[in-house]
Amino acid sequence: MAEMLWVLLGVAVGGAAGFGLGRRRGPTTLAPSRAEDPHLHSISRLAGSLAPVWSAQITSSRTQMETAVGTLTERFAEIVENLDTVLESSTGVLDEGQGGTFDRSRERLGGVVGTLDDALSSKRATVAELRTLLAFNDELRQMSGEVTAIAAQTNLLALNASIEAARIGRAGAAFGVVADEVRQLADRSAGTSERMASKVGHVESTIRTLLSHAEETAEREDEAVAGANAEVQAVLDDLQGVVAGFRDSSATLSRAATGIRGDISASLVNLQFQDRVCQVLEHLQASIDRLPAVVEEAGERARTDAPPIDPDAVLGEMEASYTMAEEVDAHRSGSGAQVRDSEITFF
Amino acid sequence: MGKTILVVDDSASVRQVVSIALKGAGYDVLVGTDGKDALAKLDGRRVHLIISDVNMPNMDGITFVTEAKKLPAYKFTPIIMLTTESQEDKKRQAQAAGAKAWVTKPFQPEQMLAAVSKLIAP
């Protein structure tokens, strides 16, 4: 389009004044024209018709590019924001899983097992107390036997005393009464001792039953606590494995998300071309919009035998409208210019 | 809570690129689509730095900086001009209006963040 613009301008100006701008871009050179030249008139009309069409096409292209790049950047920005959210939540879950939930679970389960251990220790103490009680009971049985023996001995002594009292006669009557009383006391002691022996036997039987039951229960509970400990440890090991798996997956996901975020951010940086291209097109459009007036002026000068327009002045006016360094570079070199690196100036 | 930066540019893609770079570095971002829109955003809220384009519809960047500097709350707010333009006279105008730096597009986010860090502590 730019080539056509220059050729058209060259034809128009050259046709009008024998000096074409086309010398820059094309070889077209026409003979000096006359006033009211139909060819000149047609060129002027052509410029007046073409310029709005070119301008409209540029506007359409700019609008499409702005819309498409704008939509693209918005989508990319949303993706980056979503990735940031994923990264934050992933990191949060990982931290909670590592330092929080797992440690708290281990602590609570350890507490449960500790309670069971305490209960078992208490039971073992009870068994030990029962064994002590059994030993005391044996002592009671022995003491009861001793009381029985003393009662038998006392009974024998009382019997001898009764016999001696009877042999003395009337003078030993009172002593005989005392001896009978002692013998009765000895009999009662022997009876009490027998009942004590019987009770001690019952107590021993009961204690042995309790002891047997307690020992059996303690043994089962011991096994149960050991089993619970093993189960808890197995569960914790499994949980730790799951957490480690999550951590690895999360780390992999995090690395991937970070990489994707970086790639998208880098891609977004490249989309800055839209802003620059739009400005180039804007300046080009302004030049195209001005073309009909330039051609018209060239024709008018031809009709009135005024000096031809100065193409350098037209080009200089165009160059003055540029805002970017590469626009000036392209204008002066006649070929595409490289985008310059960013420059930072601090005031 | 991060420091707030107002980004003013009529190009949606540039606004997005600058916003993503700044948010990634922990800054809060406020956007304006041109000078007039950005002036409306300067309603007394705390803004630690402004990054503004130069060539914009409704109100260009140089006029925006001039008007922003008239507001007491933003008199000392540092301003970076982010633009495709490289004309020295425009740079001088921006400096005279009160801008602190001039960055040409296309920029790399690292360059932009370095310029921001130089003017305000992160």
Short mmCIF file of C-alpha atoms in Angstrom, two decimals:
data_model
loop_
_atom_site.label_atom_id
_atom_site.label_comp_id
_atom_site.label_asym_id
_atom_site.label_seq_id
_atom_site.Cartn_x
_atom_site.Cartn_y
_atom_site.Cartn_z
CA MET A 1 0.00 0.00 0.00
CA ALA A 2 2.84 2.38 0.82
CA GLU A 3 4.42 1.63 -2.56
CA MET A 4 1.19 2.48 -4.33
CA LEU A 5 0.87 5.65 -2.30
CA TRP A 6 4.30 6.83 -3.38
CA VAL A 7 3.73 5.86 -7.01
CA LEU A 8 0.40 7.66 -7.03
CA LEU A 9 1.90 10.72 -5.43
CA GLY A 10 4.80 10.55 -7.86
CA VAL A 11 2.50 10.24 -10.84
CA ALA A 12 0.34 13.07 -9.62
CA VAL A 13 3.10 15.44 -8.72
CA GLY A 14 5.30 14.38 -11.65
CA GLY A 15 2.39 14.66 -14.03
CA ALA A 16 1.73 18.12 -12.73
CA ALA A 17 5.23 19.47 -12.51
CA GLY A 18 7.59 17.09 -14.27
CA PHE A 19 9.14 16.24 -10.96
CA GLY A 20 7.76 13.07 -9.39
CA LEU A 21 8.09 11.82 -5.85
CA GLY A 22 8.21 8.49 -7.67
CA ARG A 23 11.91 9.04 -8.12
CA ARG A 24 12.25 7.69 -4.62
CA ARG A 25 10.29 4.55 -5.17
CA GLY A 26 9.44 4.19 -8.82
CA PRO A 27 10.57 5.24 -12.23
CA THR A 28 7.37 7.00 -13.30
CA THR A 29 7.98 10.39 -14.93
CA LEU A 30 5.30 12.12 -16.98
CA ALA A 31 5.53 15.03 -19.37
CA PRO A 32 4.38 18.43 -18.08
CA SER A 33 0.63 18.62 -18.17
CA ARG A 34 -1.79 21.29 -19.21
CA ALA A 35 -4.50 22.94 -17.18
CA GLU A 36 -7.71 20.97 -17.18
CA ASP A 37 -5.80 17.88 -18.27
CA PRO A 38 -8.28 14.98 -18.06
CA HIS A 39 -5.49 12.58 -17.00
CA LEU A 40 -4.52 14.86 -14.17
CA HIS A 41 -8.14 15.18 -13.19
CA SER A 42 -8.57 11.40 -13.16
CA ILE A 43 -5.46 10.96 -11.02
CA SER A 44 -6.81 13.49 -8.54
CA ARG A 45 -10.12 11.66 -8.44
CA LEU A 46 -8.35 8.33 -8.04
CA ALA A 47 -6.35 9.66 -5.09
CA GLY A 48 -9.51 11.08 -3.55
CA SER A 49 -11.23 7.72 -3.94
CA LEU A 50 -8.39 5.42 -2.96
CA ALA A 51 -7.24 7.22 0.17
CA PRO A 52 -10.51 6.74 2.13
CA VAL A 53 -10.59 3.07 1.12
CA TRP A 54 -7.01 2.51 2.28
CA SER A 55 -7.74 4.44 5.44
CA ALA A 56 -10.84 2.36 6.13
CA GLN A 57 -8.89 -0.86 5.59
CA ILE A 58 -6.22 0.31 8.03
CA THR A 59 -8.87 1.27 10.58
CA SER A 60 -10.51 -2.13 10.17
CA SER A 61 -7.16 -3.91 10.59
CA ARG A 62 -6.23 -1.84 13.63
CA THR A 63 -9.58 -2.48 15.26
CA GLN A 64 -9.38 -6.21 14.63
CA MET A 65 -5.84 -6.39 15.94
CA GLU A 66 -6.62 -4.32 19.03
CA THR A 67 -9.68 -6.42 19.81
CA ALA A 68 -7.92 -9.74 19.22
CA VAL A 69 -4.75 -8.86 21.12
CA GLY A 70 -6.80 -7.27 23.90
CA THR A 71 -8.90 -10.42 24.27
CA LEU A 72 -5.80 -12.57 24.11
CA THR A 73 -4.03 -10.62 26.83
CA GLU A 74 -7.12 -10.70 29.04
CA ARG A 75 -7.33 -14.48 28.66
CA PHE A 76 -3.64 -14.84 29.38
CA ALA A 77 -3.98 -12.58 32.39
CA GLU A 78 -6.85 -14.74 33.69
CA ILE A 79 -4.73 -17.86 33.18
CA VAL A 80 -1.86 -16.26 35.10
CA GLU A 81 -4.23 -15.28 37.94
CA ASN A 82 -5.67 -18.80 38.03
CA LEU A 83 -2.17 -20.24 38.15
CA ASP A 84 -1.33 -17.91 41.02
CA THR A 85 -4.41 -19.16 42.87
CA VAL A 86 -3.43 -22.78 42.21
CA LEU A 87 0.10 -22.11 43.42
CA GLU A 88 -1.12 -20.41 46.60
CA SER A 89 -3.64 -23.13 47.48
CA SER A 90 -1.18 -25.87 46.61
CA THR A 91 1.46 -24.36 48.87
CA GLY A 92 -1.11 -23.85 51.65
CA VAL A 93 -2.27 -27.48 51.57
CA LEU A 94 1.33 -28.66 51.55
CA ASP A 95 2.27 -26.56 54.56
CA GLU A 96 -0.85 -27.64 56.47
CA GLY A 97 -0.25 -31.30 55.55
CA GLN A 98 3.40 -31.20 56.52
CA GLY A 99 3.46 -29.20 59.70
CA GLY A 100 -0.14 -29.21 60.79
CA THR A 101 -2.54 -32.08 60.20
CA PHE A 102 0.00 -34.86 60.21
CA ASP A 103 1.74 -33.77 63.39
CA ARG A 104 -1.58 -33.13 65.13
CA SER A 105 -2.89 -36.57 64.08
CA ARG A 106 0.24 -38.27 65.38
CA GLU A 107 -0.06 -36.37 68.66
CA ARG A 108 -3.74 -37.25 69.13
CA LEU A 109 -3.28 -40.92 68.25
CA GLY A 110 -0.27 -41.05 70.57
CA GLY A 111 -2.50 -39.65 73.30
CA VAL A 112 -5.06 -42.43 72.77
CA VAL A 113 -2.40 -45.12 72.92
CA GLY A 114 -0.90 -43.44 76.00
CA THR A 115 -4.28 -43.58 77.75
CA LEU A 116 -4.52 -47.31 77.02
CA ASP A 117 -0.99 -47.79 78.36
CA ASP A 118 -1.91 -45.95 81.56
CA ALA A 119 -4.98 -48.16 82.03
CA LEU A 120 -2.84 -51.27 81.53
CA SER A 121 -0.26 -50.06 84.05
CA SER A 122 -3.04 -49.47 86.55
CA LYS A 123 -4.27 -53.01 86.01
CA ARG A 124 -0.77 -54.43 86.52
CA ALA A 125 -0.57 -52.54 89.83
CA THR A 126 -3.90 -54.08 90.87
CA VAL A 127 -2.58 -57.57 90.10
CA ALA A 128 0.50 -56.86 92.19
CA GLU A 129 -1.71 -55.69 95.08
CA LEU A 130 -3.79 -58.86 94.83
CA ARG A 131 -0.62 -60.97 95.07
CA THR A 132 0.39 -59.02 98.20
CA LEU A 133 -3.10 -59.58 99.61
CA LEU A 134 -2.71 -63.31 98.98
CA ALA A 135 0.52 -63.32 100.97
CA PHE A 136 -1.21 -61.53 103.87
CA ASN A 137 -3.97 -64.11 103.69
CA ASP A 138 -1.42 -66.92 104.04
CA GLU A 139 -0.09 -65.22 107.18
CA LEU A 140 -3.64 -65.01 108.53
CA ARG A 141 -4.08 -68.77 107.90
CA GLN A 142 -0.84 -69.46 109.78
CA MET A 143 -1.89 -67.23 112.67
CA SER A 144 -5.25 -69.00 112.81
CA GLY A 145 -3.42 -72.34 113.09
CA GLU A 146 -1.34 -70.95 115.94
CA VAL A 147 -4.49 -69.76 117.75
CA THR A 148 -6.00 -73.28 117.37
CA ALA A 149 -2.85 -74.83 118.81
CA ILE A 150 -2.85 -72.38 121.75
CA ALA A 151 -6.52 -73.15 122.40
CA ALA A 152 -5.79 -76.90 122.44
CA GLN A 153 -2.88 -76.39 124.81
CA THR A 154 -4.98 -74.14 127.07
CA ASN A 155 -7.79 -76.70 127.06
CA LEU A 156 -5.32 -79.38 128.14
CA LEU A 157 -3.95 -77.18 130.93
CA ALA A 158 -7.46 -76.36 132.14
CA LEU A 159 -8.36 -80.04 132.16
CA ASN A 160 -5.29 -80.85 134.31
CA ALA A 161 -6.16 -77.98 136.61
CA SER A 162 -9.72 -79.37 137.07
CA ILE A 163 -8.32 -82.78 137.93
CA GLU A 164 -5.91 -81.29 140.50
CA ALA A 165 -8.68 -79.17 141.97
CA ALA A 166 -10.95 -82.23 142.41
CA ARG A 167 -8.13 -84.15 144.05
CA ILE A 168 -7.54 -81.44 146.67
CA GLY A 169 -11.23 -81.61 147.60
CA ARG A 170 -13.28 -78.84 149.09
CA ALA A 171 -10.35 -76.40 149.21
CA GLY A 172 -9.82 -76.69 145.41
CA ALA A 173 -13.50 -76.22 144.50
CA ALA A 174 -13.08 -72.58 143.55
CA PHE A 175 -9.96 -73.30 141.58
CA GLY A 176 -11.93 -76.05 139.74
CA VAL A 177 -14.55 -73.46 138.70
CA VAL A 178 -11.81 -71.21 137.27
CA ALA A 179 -10.29 -74.14 135.45
CA ASP A 180 -13.69 -74.98 133.83
CA GLU A 181 -14.11 -71.38 132.73
CA VAL A 182 -10.62 -71.38 131.17
CA ARG A 183 -11.44 -74.64 129.37
CA GLN A 184 -14.65 -73.14 127.99
CA LEU A 185 -12.68 -70.08 126.81
CA ALA A 186 -10.18 -72.40 125.15
CA ASP A 187 -13.04 -74.20 123.37
CA ARG A 188 -14.49 -70.89 122.18
CA SER A 189 -11.04 -69.80 120.95
CA ALA A 190 -10.68 -73.04 119.07
CA GLY A 191 -14.13 -72.51 117.46
CA THR A 192 -13.28 -68.92 116.50
CA SER A 193 -9.98 -70.09 115.10
CA GLU A 194 -11.73 -72.70 112.95
CA ARG A 195 -14.15 -70.11 111.61
CA MET A 196 -11.23 -67.79 110.88
CA ALA A 197 -9.47 -70.57 109.00
CA SER A 198 -12.63 -71.17 107.00
CA LYS A 199 -12.97 -67.43 106.15
CA VAL A 200 -9.30 -67.19 105.23
CA GLY A 201 -9.88 -70.11 102.87
CA HIS A 202 -12.82 -68.28 101.23
CA VAL A 203 -10.83 -65.05 100.98
CA GLU A 204 -7.92 -66.90 99.41
CA SER A 205 -10.20 -68.56 96.91
CA THR A 206 -11.78 -65.25 95.99
CA ILE A 207 -8.41 -63.50 95.69
CA ARG A 208 -7.04 -66.29 93.49
CA THR A 209 -10.12 -66.05 91.23
CA LEU A 210 -9.70 -62.27 91.01
CA LEU A 211 -5.98 -62.60 90.41
CA SER A 212 -6.47 -65.16 87.68
CA HIS A 213 -9.12 -63.00 86.00
CA ALA A 214 -7.02 -59.84 86.33
CA GLU A 215 -3.91 -61.55 84.96
CA GLU A 216 -5.85 -62.96 82.03
CA THR A 217 -7.43 -59.55 81.29
CA ALA A 218 -4.11 -57.76 81.65
CA GLU A 219 -2.50 -60.19 79.24
CA ARG A 220 -5.27 -59.62 76.66
CA GLU A 221 -5.11 -55.86 77.14
CA ASP A 222 -1.36 -55.97 76.85
CA GLU A 223 -1.74 -57.66 73.48
CA ALA A 224 -4.52 -55.22 72.51
CA VAL A 225 -2.39 -52.16 73.37
CA ALA A 226 0.59 -53.62 71.51
CA GLY A 227 -1.70 -54.26 68.53
CA ALA A 228 -3.17 -50.75 68.75
CA ASN A 229 0.33 -49.30 68.88
CA ALA A 230 1.29 -51.25 65.77
CA GLU A 231 -1.92 -50.22 63.97
CA VAL A 232 -1.47 -46.57 64.88
CA GLN A 233 2.11 -46.67 63.65
CA ALA A 234 0.99 -48.37 60.43
CA VAL A 235 -1.72 -45.73 59.92
CA LEU A 236 0.79 -42.95 60.60
CA ASP A 237 3.25 -44.53 58.17
CA ASP A 238 0.51 -44.75 55.52
CA LEU A 239 -0.54 -41.18 56.23
CA GLN A 240 3.05 -40.03 55.99
CA GLY A 241 3.35 -41.83 52.66
CA VAL A 242 0.21 -40.12 51.38
CA VAL A 243 1.43 -36.73 52.60
CA ALA A 244 4.83 -37.32 50.98
CA GLY A 245 3.03 -38.28 47.75
CA PHE A 246 0.94 -35.12 47.94
CA ARG A 247 4.04 -33.09 48.61
CA ASP A 248 5.83 -34.54 45.60
CA SER A 249 2.77 -34.07 43.37
CA SER A 250 2.30 -30.57 44.69
CA ALA A 251 5.95 -29.73 44.08
CA THR A 252 5.70 -31.07 40.53
CA LEU A 253 2.48 -29.15 39.97
CA SER A 254 4.01 -26.04 41.45
CA ARG A 255 7.06 -26.28 39.18
CA ALA A 256 4.83 -26.81 36.14
CA ALA A 257 2.53 -23.93 37.10
CA THR A 258 5.49 -21.63 37.71
CA GLY A 259 6.94 -22.60 34.32
CA ILE A 260 3.65 -22.02 32.54
CA ARG A 261 3.22 -18.69 34.33
CA GLY A 262 6.67 -17.63 33.19
CA ASP A 263 6.00 -18.71 29.61
CA ILE A 264 2.70 -16.84 29.52
CA SER A 265 4.23 -13.72 31.04
CA ALA A 266 7.01 -13.84 28.43
CA SER A 267 4.41 -14.27 25.69
CA LEU A 268 2.45 -11.32 27.02
CA VAL A 269 5.58 -9.17 26.82
CA ASN A 270 5.74 -9.96 23.10
CA LEU A 271 2.17 -8.77 22.66
CA GLN A 272 3.39 -5.21 23.22
CA PHE A 273 3.92 -5.18 19.45
CA GLN A 274 0.22 -4.33 19.10
CA ASP A 275 0.66 -0.93 20.71
CA ARG A 276 3.60 -0.09 18.45
CA VAL A 277 2.04 -1.42 15.24
CA CYS A 278 -1.15 0.51 15.94
CA GLN A 279 0.83 3.73 16.24
CA VAL A 280 2.69 3.02 12.97
CA LEU A 281 -0.64 2.36 11.25
CA GLU A 282 -2.10 5.49 12.81
CA HIS A 283 0.69 7.63 11.37
CA LEU A 284 0.45 5.86 8.01
CA GLN A 285 -3.28 6.45 8.00
CA ALA A 286 -2.76 10.14 8.67
CA SER A 287 -0.41 10.31 5.64
CA ILE A 288 -2.92 8.49 3.46
CA ASP A 289 -5.71 10.78 4.61
CA ARG A 290 -3.56 13.73 3.58
CA LEU A 291 -2.80 12.31 0.10
CA PRO A 292 -5.88 13.63 -1.74
CA ALA A 293 -5.13 17.16 -0.56
CA VAL A 294 -1.50 16.86 -1.70
CA VAL A 295 -2.54 15.54 -5.13
CA GLU A 296 -5.18 18.23 -5.38
CA GLU A 297 -2.61 20.88 -4.52
CA ALA A 298 -0.20 19.45 -7.12
CA GLY A 299 -2.91 19.64 -9.77
CA GLU A 300 -3.85 23.15 -8.75
CA ARG A 301 -0.23 24.23 -9.03
CA ALA A 302 -0.06 22.65 -12.50
CA ARG A 303 -3.20 24.45 -13.59
CA THR A 304 -1.97 27.80 -12.32
CA ASP A 305 1.63 27.33 -13.49
CA ALA A 306 2.74 27.70 -9.85
CA PRO A 307 5.99 26.01 -8.74
CA PRO A 308 5.56 22.27 -8.15
CA ILE A 309 5.16 21.05 -4.60
CA ASP A 310 8.36 20.08 -2.83
CA PRO A 311 8.36 16.29 -2.22
CA ASP A 312 11.04 16.65 0.43
CA ALA A 313 8.76 19.01 2.32
CA VAL A 314 5.93 16.46 2.13
CA LEU A 315 8.27 13.71 3.33
CA GLY A 316 9.67 15.93 6.04
CA GLU A 317 6.15 16.65 7.24
CA MET A 318 5.49 12.92 7.33
CA GLU A 319 8.71 12.21 9.23
CA ALA A 320 7.89 14.90 11.76
CA SER A 321 4.70 13.08 12.65
CA TYR A 322 6.59 9.95 13.79
CA THR A 323 6.94 9.27 17.48
CA MET A 324 9.04 6.08 17.44
CA ALA A 325 12.69 5.81 16.54
CA GLU A 326 12.15 2.79 14.28
CA GLU A 327 9.57 4.74 12.26
CA VAL A 328 12.24 7.30 11.47
CA ASP A 329 14.73 4.50 10.71
CA ALA A 330 12.31 2.82 8.29
CA HIS A 331 11.42 6.14 6.65
CA ARG A 332 15.04 7.05 6.03
CA SER A 333 16.31 3.61 5.02
CA GLY A 334 13.35 2.61 2.88
CA SER A 335 13.28 -0.84 4.48
CA GLY A 336 11.94 -2.44 7.62
CA ALA A 337 13.64 -1.25 10.79
CA GLN A 338 14.50 -3.25 13.88
CA VAL A 339 12.68 -2.44 17.09
CA ARG A 340 15.11 -0.81 19.46
CA ASP A 341 15.68 -2.10 22.98
CA SER A 342 13.97 -0.39 25.84
CA GLU A 343 15.73 2.63 27.27
CA ILE A 344 15.32 3.94 30.78
CA THR A 345 16.09 7.55 31.61
CA PHE A 346 15.86 8.85 35.15
CA PHE A 347 15.35 12.57 35.58
CA MET B 1 -0.57 -5.22 52.05
CA GLY B 2 1.55 -4.21 49.05
CA LYS B 3 2.14 -0.72 47.75
CA THR B 4 -0.33 0.56 45.18
CA ILE B 5 0.72 1.54 41.67
CA LEU B 6 -1.59 3.29 39.20
CA VAL B 7 -1.02 2.08 35.61
CA VAL B 8 -2.37 4.39 32.90
CA ASP B 9 -2.39 3.23 29.27
CA ASP B 10 -5.00 3.14 26.52
CA SER B 11 -3.65 -0.21 25.30
CA ALA B 12 -5.29 -3.11 27.15
CA SER B 13 -2.40 -5.41 26.33
CA VAL B 14 0.17 -3.01 27.85
CA ARG B 15 -2.00 -2.54 30.94
CA GLN B 16 -2.14 -6.32 31.35
CA VAL B 17 1.59 -6.85 30.83
CA VAL B 18 2.51 -4.14 33.34
CA SER B 19 -0.13 -5.32 35.84
CA ILE B 20 1.01 -8.94 35.75
CA ALA B 21 4.65 -7.93 36.25
CA LEU B 22 3.79 -5.64 39.16
CA LYS B 23 1.37 -8.07 40.85
CA GLY B 24 3.98 -10.82 40.51
CA ALA B 25 6.37 -8.59 42.46
CA GLY B 26 3.80 -8.04 45.22
CA TYR B 27 2.39 -4.65 44.28
CA ASP B 28 -1.31 -3.79 44.21
CA VAL B 29 -2.36 -2.39 40.84
CA LEU B 30 -4.93 0.22 39.91
CA VAL B 31 -5.56 0.91 36.19
CA GLY B 32 -6.68 3.89 34.13
CA THR B 33 -7.51 3.73 30.43
CA ASP B 34 -6.41 7.32 29.67
CA GLY B 35 -5.39 10.52 31.47
CA LYS B 36 -8.94 11.56 32.24
CA ASP B 37 -9.90 8.16 33.62
CA ALA B 38 -6.70 8.06 35.69
CA LEU B 39 -7.35 11.52 37.20
CA ALA B 40 -10.74 10.26 38.35
CA LYS B 41 -8.96 7.39 40.11
CA LEU B 42 -6.83 9.87 42.08
CA ASP B 43 -9.63 10.50 44.54
CA GLY B 44 -7.54 10.65 47.68
CA ARG B 45 -6.71 6.97 47.89
CA ARG B 46 -3.12 6.01 48.65
CA VAL B 47 -1.07 5.64 45.46
CA HIS B 48 2.67 5.11 45.89
CA LEU B 49 3.69 5.39 42.22
CA ILE B 50 2.17 6.12 38.81
CA ILE B 51 3.17 4.56 35.48
CA SER B 52 1.69 6.45 32.55
CA ASP B 53 1.69 6.23 28.77
CA VAL B 54 2.20 9.49 26.84
CA ASN B 55 0.06 9.22 23.72
CA MET B 56 -3.52 8.57 24.86
CA PRO B 57 -7.01 9.71 23.81
CA ASN B 58 -9.10 12.15 25.91
CA MET B 59 -6.09 13.32 27.92
CA ASP B 60 -2.46 12.67 27.00
CA GLY B 61 0.16 11.56 29.50
CA ILE B 62 2.00 14.88 29.84
CA THR B 63 -1.25 16.74 30.62
CA PHE B 64 -2.22 13.99 33.07
CA VAL B 65 1.09 14.31 34.94
CA THR B 66 0.69 18.10 35.05
CA GLU B 67 -2.84 17.78 36.45
CA ALA B 68 -1.91 15.02 38.90
CA LYS B 69 0.92 17.13 40.33
CA LYS B 70 -1.60 19.89 41.09
CA LEU B 71 -3.39 17.56 43.50
CA PRO B 72 -1.89 17.99 47.01
CA ALA B 73 -2.20 14.28 47.84
CA TYR B 74 -0.15 13.29 44.79
CA LYS B 75 2.28 16.18 44.57
CA PHE B 76 5.20 14.00 45.59
CA THR B 77 4.04 10.72 44.04
CA PRO B 78 6.79 9.51 41.67
CA ILE B 79 5.73 9.05 38.05
CA ILE B 80 7.28 6.88 35.34
CA MET B 81 6.42 7.59 31.71
CA LEU B 82 6.08 4.34 29.76
CA THR B 83 5.87 5.10 26.06
CA THR B 84 6.76 4.14 22.52
CA GLU B 85 7.91 7.69 21.94
CA SER B 86 11.56 8.59 21.90
CA GLN B 87 11.49 12.29 21.07
CA GLU B 88 13.75 14.38 23.26
CA ASP B 89 11.32 17.29 23.42
CA LYS B 90 8.62 14.99 24.80
CA LYS B 91 11.06 13.74 27.41
CA ARG B 92 11.83 17.30 28.44
CA GLN B 93 8.12 18.09 28.66
CA ALA B 94 7.55 15.05 30.89
CA GLN B 95 10.48 16.03 33.11
CA ALA B 96 9.17 19.59 33.37
CA ALA B 97 5.73 18.26 34.27
CA GLY B 98 7.23 16.29 37.17
CA ALA B 99 7.92 12.79 35.84
CA LYS B 100 10.85 10.94 37.44
CA ALA B 101 11.70 8.44 34.68
CA TRP B 102 11.14 7.70 31.00
CA VAL B 103 10.91 4.07 29.87
CA THR B 104 10.48 3.15 26.21
CA LYS B 105 8.42 0.21 24.98
CA PRO B 106 8.81 -2.63 24.34
CA PHE B 107 10.08 -3.21 27.87
CA GLN B 108 11.06 -6.31 29.79
CA PRO B 109 9.25 -6.75 33.12
CA GLU B 110 12.61 -6.91 34.93
CA GLN B 111 13.53 -3.47 33.57
CA MET B 112 10.22 -2.03 34.66
CA LEU B 113 10.50 -3.55 38.15
CA ALA B 114 14.05 -2.24 38.49
CA ALA B 115 12.86 1.26 37.64
CA VAL B 116 9.97 0.94 40.09
CA SER B 117 12.26 -0.32 42.86
CA LYS B 118 14.57 2.60 42.31
CA LEU B 119 11.74 5.05 42.97
CA ILE B 120 9.89 3.23 45.75
CA ALA B 121 11.07 0.53 48.10
CA PRO B 122 9.32 -2.78 47.30
#
